[in-house]
Structure formats: structure tokens, C-alpha cells
GROMACS .gro file of C-alpha atoms in nm:
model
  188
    1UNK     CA    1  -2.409   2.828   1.298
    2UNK     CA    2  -2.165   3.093   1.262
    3UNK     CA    3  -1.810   3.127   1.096
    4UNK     CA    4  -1.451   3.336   1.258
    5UNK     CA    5  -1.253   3.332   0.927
    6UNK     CA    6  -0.864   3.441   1.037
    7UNK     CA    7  -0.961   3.585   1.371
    8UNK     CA    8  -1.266   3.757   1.237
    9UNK     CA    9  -1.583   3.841   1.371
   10UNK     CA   10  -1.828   3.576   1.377
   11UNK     CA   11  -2.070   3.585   1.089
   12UNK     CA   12  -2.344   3.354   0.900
   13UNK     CA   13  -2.187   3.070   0.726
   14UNK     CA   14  -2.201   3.117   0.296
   15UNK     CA   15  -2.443   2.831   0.289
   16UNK     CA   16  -2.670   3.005   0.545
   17UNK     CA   17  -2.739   3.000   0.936
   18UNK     CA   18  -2.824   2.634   0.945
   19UNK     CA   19  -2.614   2.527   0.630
   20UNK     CA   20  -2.304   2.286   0.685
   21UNK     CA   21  -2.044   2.465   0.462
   22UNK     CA   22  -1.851   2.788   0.440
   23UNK     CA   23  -1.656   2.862   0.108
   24UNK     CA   24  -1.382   3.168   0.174
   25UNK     CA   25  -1.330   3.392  -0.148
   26UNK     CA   26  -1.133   3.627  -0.319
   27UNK     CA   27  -0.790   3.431  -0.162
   28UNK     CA   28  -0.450   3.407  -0.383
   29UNK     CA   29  -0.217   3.134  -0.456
   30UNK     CA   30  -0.129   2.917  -0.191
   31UNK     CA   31  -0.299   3.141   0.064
   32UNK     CA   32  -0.390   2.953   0.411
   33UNK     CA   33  -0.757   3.061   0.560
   34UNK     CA   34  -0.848   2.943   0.925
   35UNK     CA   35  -1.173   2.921   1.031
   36UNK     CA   36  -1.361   2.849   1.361
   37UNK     CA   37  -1.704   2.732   1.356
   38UNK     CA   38  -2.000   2.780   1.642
   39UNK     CA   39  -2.268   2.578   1.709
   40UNK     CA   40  -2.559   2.794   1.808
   41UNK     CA   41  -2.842   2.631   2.063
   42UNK     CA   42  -3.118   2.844   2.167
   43UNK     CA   43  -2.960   3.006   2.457
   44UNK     CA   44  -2.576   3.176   2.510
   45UNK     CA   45  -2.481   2.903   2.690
   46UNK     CA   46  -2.528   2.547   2.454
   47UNK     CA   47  -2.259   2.731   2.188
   48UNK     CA   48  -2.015   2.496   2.120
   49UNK     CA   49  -1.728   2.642   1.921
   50UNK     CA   50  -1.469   2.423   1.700
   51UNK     CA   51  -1.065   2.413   1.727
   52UNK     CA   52  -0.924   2.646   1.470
   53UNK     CA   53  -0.909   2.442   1.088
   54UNK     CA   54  -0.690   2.584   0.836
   55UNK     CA   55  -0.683   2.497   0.516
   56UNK     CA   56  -0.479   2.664   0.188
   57UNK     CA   57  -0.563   2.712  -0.213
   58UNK     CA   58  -0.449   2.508  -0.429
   59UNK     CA   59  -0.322   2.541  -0.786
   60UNK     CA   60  -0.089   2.393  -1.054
   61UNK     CA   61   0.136   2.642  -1.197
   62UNK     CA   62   0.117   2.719  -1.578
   63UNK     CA   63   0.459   2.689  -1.787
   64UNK     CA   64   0.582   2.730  -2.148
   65UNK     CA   65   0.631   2.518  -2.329
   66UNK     CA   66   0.440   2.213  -2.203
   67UNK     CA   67   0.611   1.993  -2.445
   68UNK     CA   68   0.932   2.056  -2.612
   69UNK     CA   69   1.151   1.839  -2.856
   70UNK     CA   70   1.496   1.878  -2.882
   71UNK     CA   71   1.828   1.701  -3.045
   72UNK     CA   72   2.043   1.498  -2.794
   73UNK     CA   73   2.340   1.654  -2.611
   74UNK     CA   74   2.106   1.965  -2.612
   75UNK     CA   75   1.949   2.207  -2.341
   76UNK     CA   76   1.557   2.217  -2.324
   77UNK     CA   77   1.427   2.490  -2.130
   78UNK     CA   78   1.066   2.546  -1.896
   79UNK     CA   79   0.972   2.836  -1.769
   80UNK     CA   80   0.684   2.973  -1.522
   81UNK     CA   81   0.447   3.206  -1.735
   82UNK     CA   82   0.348   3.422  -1.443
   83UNK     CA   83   0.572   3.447  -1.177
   84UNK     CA   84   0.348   3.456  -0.842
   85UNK     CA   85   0.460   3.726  -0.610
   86UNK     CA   86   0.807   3.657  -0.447
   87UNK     CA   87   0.687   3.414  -0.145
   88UNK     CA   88   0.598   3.169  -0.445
   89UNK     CA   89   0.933   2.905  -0.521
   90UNK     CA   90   0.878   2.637  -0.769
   91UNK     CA   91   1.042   2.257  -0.678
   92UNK     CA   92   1.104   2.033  -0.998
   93UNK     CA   93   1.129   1.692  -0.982
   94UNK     CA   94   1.144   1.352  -1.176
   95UNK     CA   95   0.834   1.140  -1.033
   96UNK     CA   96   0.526   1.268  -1.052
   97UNK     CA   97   0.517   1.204  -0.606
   98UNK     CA   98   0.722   1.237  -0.330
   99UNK     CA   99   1.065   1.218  -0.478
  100UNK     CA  100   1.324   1.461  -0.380
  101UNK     CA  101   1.329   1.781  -0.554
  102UNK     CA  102   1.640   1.849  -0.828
  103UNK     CA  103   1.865   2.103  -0.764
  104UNK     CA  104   2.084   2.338  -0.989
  105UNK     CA  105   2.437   2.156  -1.105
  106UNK     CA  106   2.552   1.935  -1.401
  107UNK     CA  107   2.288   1.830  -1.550
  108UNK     CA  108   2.010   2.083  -1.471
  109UNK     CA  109   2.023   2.498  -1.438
  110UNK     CA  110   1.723   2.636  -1.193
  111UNK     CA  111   1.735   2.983  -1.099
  112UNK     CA  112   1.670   3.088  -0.755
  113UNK     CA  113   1.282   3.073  -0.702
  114UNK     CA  114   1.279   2.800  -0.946
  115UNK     CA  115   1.065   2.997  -1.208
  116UNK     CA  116   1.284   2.883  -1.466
  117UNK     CA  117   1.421   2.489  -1.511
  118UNK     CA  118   1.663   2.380  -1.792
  119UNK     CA  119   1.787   2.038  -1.859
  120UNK     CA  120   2.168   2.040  -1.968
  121UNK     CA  121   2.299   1.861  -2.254
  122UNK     CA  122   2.025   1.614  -2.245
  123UNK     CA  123   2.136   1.252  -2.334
  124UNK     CA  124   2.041   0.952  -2.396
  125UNK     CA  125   1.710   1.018  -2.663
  126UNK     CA  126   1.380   0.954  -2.491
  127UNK     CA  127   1.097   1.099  -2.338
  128UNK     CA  128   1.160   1.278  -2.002
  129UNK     CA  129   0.854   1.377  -1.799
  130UNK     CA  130   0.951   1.660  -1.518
  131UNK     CA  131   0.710   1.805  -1.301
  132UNK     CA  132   0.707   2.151  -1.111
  133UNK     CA  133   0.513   2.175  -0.774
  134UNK     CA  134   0.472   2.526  -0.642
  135UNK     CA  135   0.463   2.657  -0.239
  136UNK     CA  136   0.425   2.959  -0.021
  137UNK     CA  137   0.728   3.047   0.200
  138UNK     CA  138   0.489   3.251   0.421
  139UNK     CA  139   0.180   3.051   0.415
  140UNK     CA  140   0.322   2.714   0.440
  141UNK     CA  141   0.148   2.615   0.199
  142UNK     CA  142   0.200   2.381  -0.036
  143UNK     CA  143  -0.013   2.231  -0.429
  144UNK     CA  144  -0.100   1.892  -0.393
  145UNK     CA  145  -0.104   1.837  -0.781
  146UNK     CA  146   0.240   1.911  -0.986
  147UNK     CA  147   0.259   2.017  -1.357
  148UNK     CA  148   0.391   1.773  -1.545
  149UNK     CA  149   0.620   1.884  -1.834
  150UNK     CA  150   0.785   1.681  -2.097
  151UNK     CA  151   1.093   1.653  -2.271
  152UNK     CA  152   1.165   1.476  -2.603
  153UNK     CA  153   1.493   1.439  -2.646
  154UNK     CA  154   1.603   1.328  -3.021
  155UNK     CA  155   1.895   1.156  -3.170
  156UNK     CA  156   2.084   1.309  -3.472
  157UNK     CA  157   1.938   1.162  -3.816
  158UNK     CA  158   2.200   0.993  -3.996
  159UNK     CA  159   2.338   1.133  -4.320
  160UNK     CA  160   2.149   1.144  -4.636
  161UNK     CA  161   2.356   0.851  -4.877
  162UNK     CA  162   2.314   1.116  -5.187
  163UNK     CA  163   2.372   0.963  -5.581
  164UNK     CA  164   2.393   1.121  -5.926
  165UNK     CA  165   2.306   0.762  -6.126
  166UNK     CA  166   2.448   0.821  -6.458
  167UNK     CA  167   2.074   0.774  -6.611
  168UNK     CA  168   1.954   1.102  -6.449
  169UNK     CA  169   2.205   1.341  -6.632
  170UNK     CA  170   2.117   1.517  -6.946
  171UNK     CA  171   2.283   1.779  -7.091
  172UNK     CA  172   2.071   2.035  -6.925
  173UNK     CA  173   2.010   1.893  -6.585
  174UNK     CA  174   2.109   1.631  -6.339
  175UNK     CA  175   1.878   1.468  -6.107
  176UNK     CA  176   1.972   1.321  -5.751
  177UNK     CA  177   1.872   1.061  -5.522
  178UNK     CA  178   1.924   0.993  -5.186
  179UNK     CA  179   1.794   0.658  -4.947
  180UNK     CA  180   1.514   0.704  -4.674
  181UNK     CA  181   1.661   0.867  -4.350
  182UNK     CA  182   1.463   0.691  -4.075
  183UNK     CA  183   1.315   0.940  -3.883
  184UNK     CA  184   1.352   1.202  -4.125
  185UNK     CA  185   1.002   1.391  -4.197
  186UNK     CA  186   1.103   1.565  -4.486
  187UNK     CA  187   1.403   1.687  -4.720
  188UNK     CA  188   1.570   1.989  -4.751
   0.00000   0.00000   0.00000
């Protein structure tokens, strides 16, 4: 066998001149190879040669934060930590599949390559998962996996009920009590 990666010249497949796979190296994000393969027989004339195959890389991009927790009627904010080069854009949805891709308005800010998603005045509390799938303008390519991301939005705790019980004051000091806030993991 031999290999034509991208219009090449034909050379010995990775796995060797009789092996049944080629791996392509040292390619980018998102970055399409094609690659034609020929069938050698013992003379010129039994070569068969295969219909160009493309195929691209594939990646998830990486954000910050993965996880973020944040009070109702609040923004939470994801970001791409490396940009890709400028042919990279960044499509966040709601479903972790198919789904059409959110765009920039009301209720969420993206910027123009998508590098950077924020939800707006997030209501009502719960968990929101969002997910980011990245493609190649040039390439055509597109990830098959997207990065999931998740947003906890929290209510407001209610109010500290605080007391000064007549039995906690002494003439040098006055102690104060307060009921359980549910939710609340500490005091302050």
C-alpha cells in the first residue's frame, strides 16, 4: 500500500507497506487531512487507488470556570482559556445535541467568535448546564463532543431573625442569637 496525504506524494503507510492504517501527525485544531490510498499488486497495472477520504481533528475546547455559583438575578460568566487562531468560533447551546445554538440578546452576552459566553441576570435558582462546541470556518470542520459547563444559580438567604434575650446581658457584655438560615453555611 501507499498513502497521498493532501495531494502529496505517495508514500508508505505509518503502519508499514502492507499495514491497514495511516495516522497523519503534527495537525491543529479542527484541521481537515485527505488522504488517497493505493493498492499495490505486483505489476504497474493491478494498482487500484481509493476516492479521496477526508477526515478532521477533533477536540473539546477548555474554559474557565467549569462550574460557577452565583446569586439569582445575577450574570455568570465562561470564557475560552486559549483562544484558537481566528478561523476557530465557539457555538453555545442548552442541550448537550443538536439544538440550535444561542445567540447574543436579553438574556445572554457572546462576543463575536464566541470565546466568551455570559448568562444575564440569571433567574429562576437552579442548575443550568450550557455547552460550547467549537468549528473551523476554513476547514469545515466541526468537534463532535461539546464542553459542558454549569451554572448554579442561587436564591438570596433570608434574613438572620437576630435577639438580645434579656438572660444574655451582663453588665460587661451582651450575647446574641439568631435562628438557622436554611442554606446558610456559616455566619458572619
Amino acid at each position: 500500500y501507499q498513502v497521498s496525504v493532501n495531494g502529496a506524494a505517495y508514500v508508505t503507510p505509518s503502519s508499514g507497506a502492507s499495514g491497514l492504517t495511516h495516522t497523519v501527525t503534527g495537525l491543529g485544531t479542527l484541521v481537515k487531512a485527505d488522504i488517497i490510498v493505493q493498492a499495490l499488486g505486483s505489476i504497474p497495472c493491478q494498482t487500484g487507488t481509493s476516492t479521496a477520504v477526508f477526515g478532521c481533528t477533533n477536540s473539546v475546547p477548555a474554559t474557565t470556570p467549569d462550574s460557577l455559583a452565583i446569586c439569582i438575578n445575577s450574570n455568570g460568566a465562561f470564557q475560552i482559556t486559549a483562544p484558537l487562531p481566528t478561523n476557530i468560533v465557539y457555538n453555545w447551546y442548552n442541550v448537550s445535541s443538536a439544538g440550535t445554538a444561542l445567540t447574543n440578546g436579553v438574556a445572554y452576552t457572546i462576543n463575536t467568535d464566541g470565546s466568551s459566553f455570559t448568562v444575564n441576570n440569571a433567574t429562576p435558582a437552579g442548575i443550568y448546564n450550557y455547552y460550547v462546541l467549537q468549528s473551523n470556518t476554513v476547514t469545515g470542520c466541526v468537534a463532535t463532543n461539546r464542553k459542558k459547563v454549569v451554572l448554579n444559580v442561587l436564591d438570596i438567604l433570608a434574613k438572620p431573625v437576630v435577639t438580645a434575650p434579656q438572660s444574655t446581658i451582663t453588665p460587661t457584655s451582651i450575647t446574641f442569637n439568631w435562628t438557622a438560615v436554611t442554606g446558610a453555611t456559616g455566619y458572619q
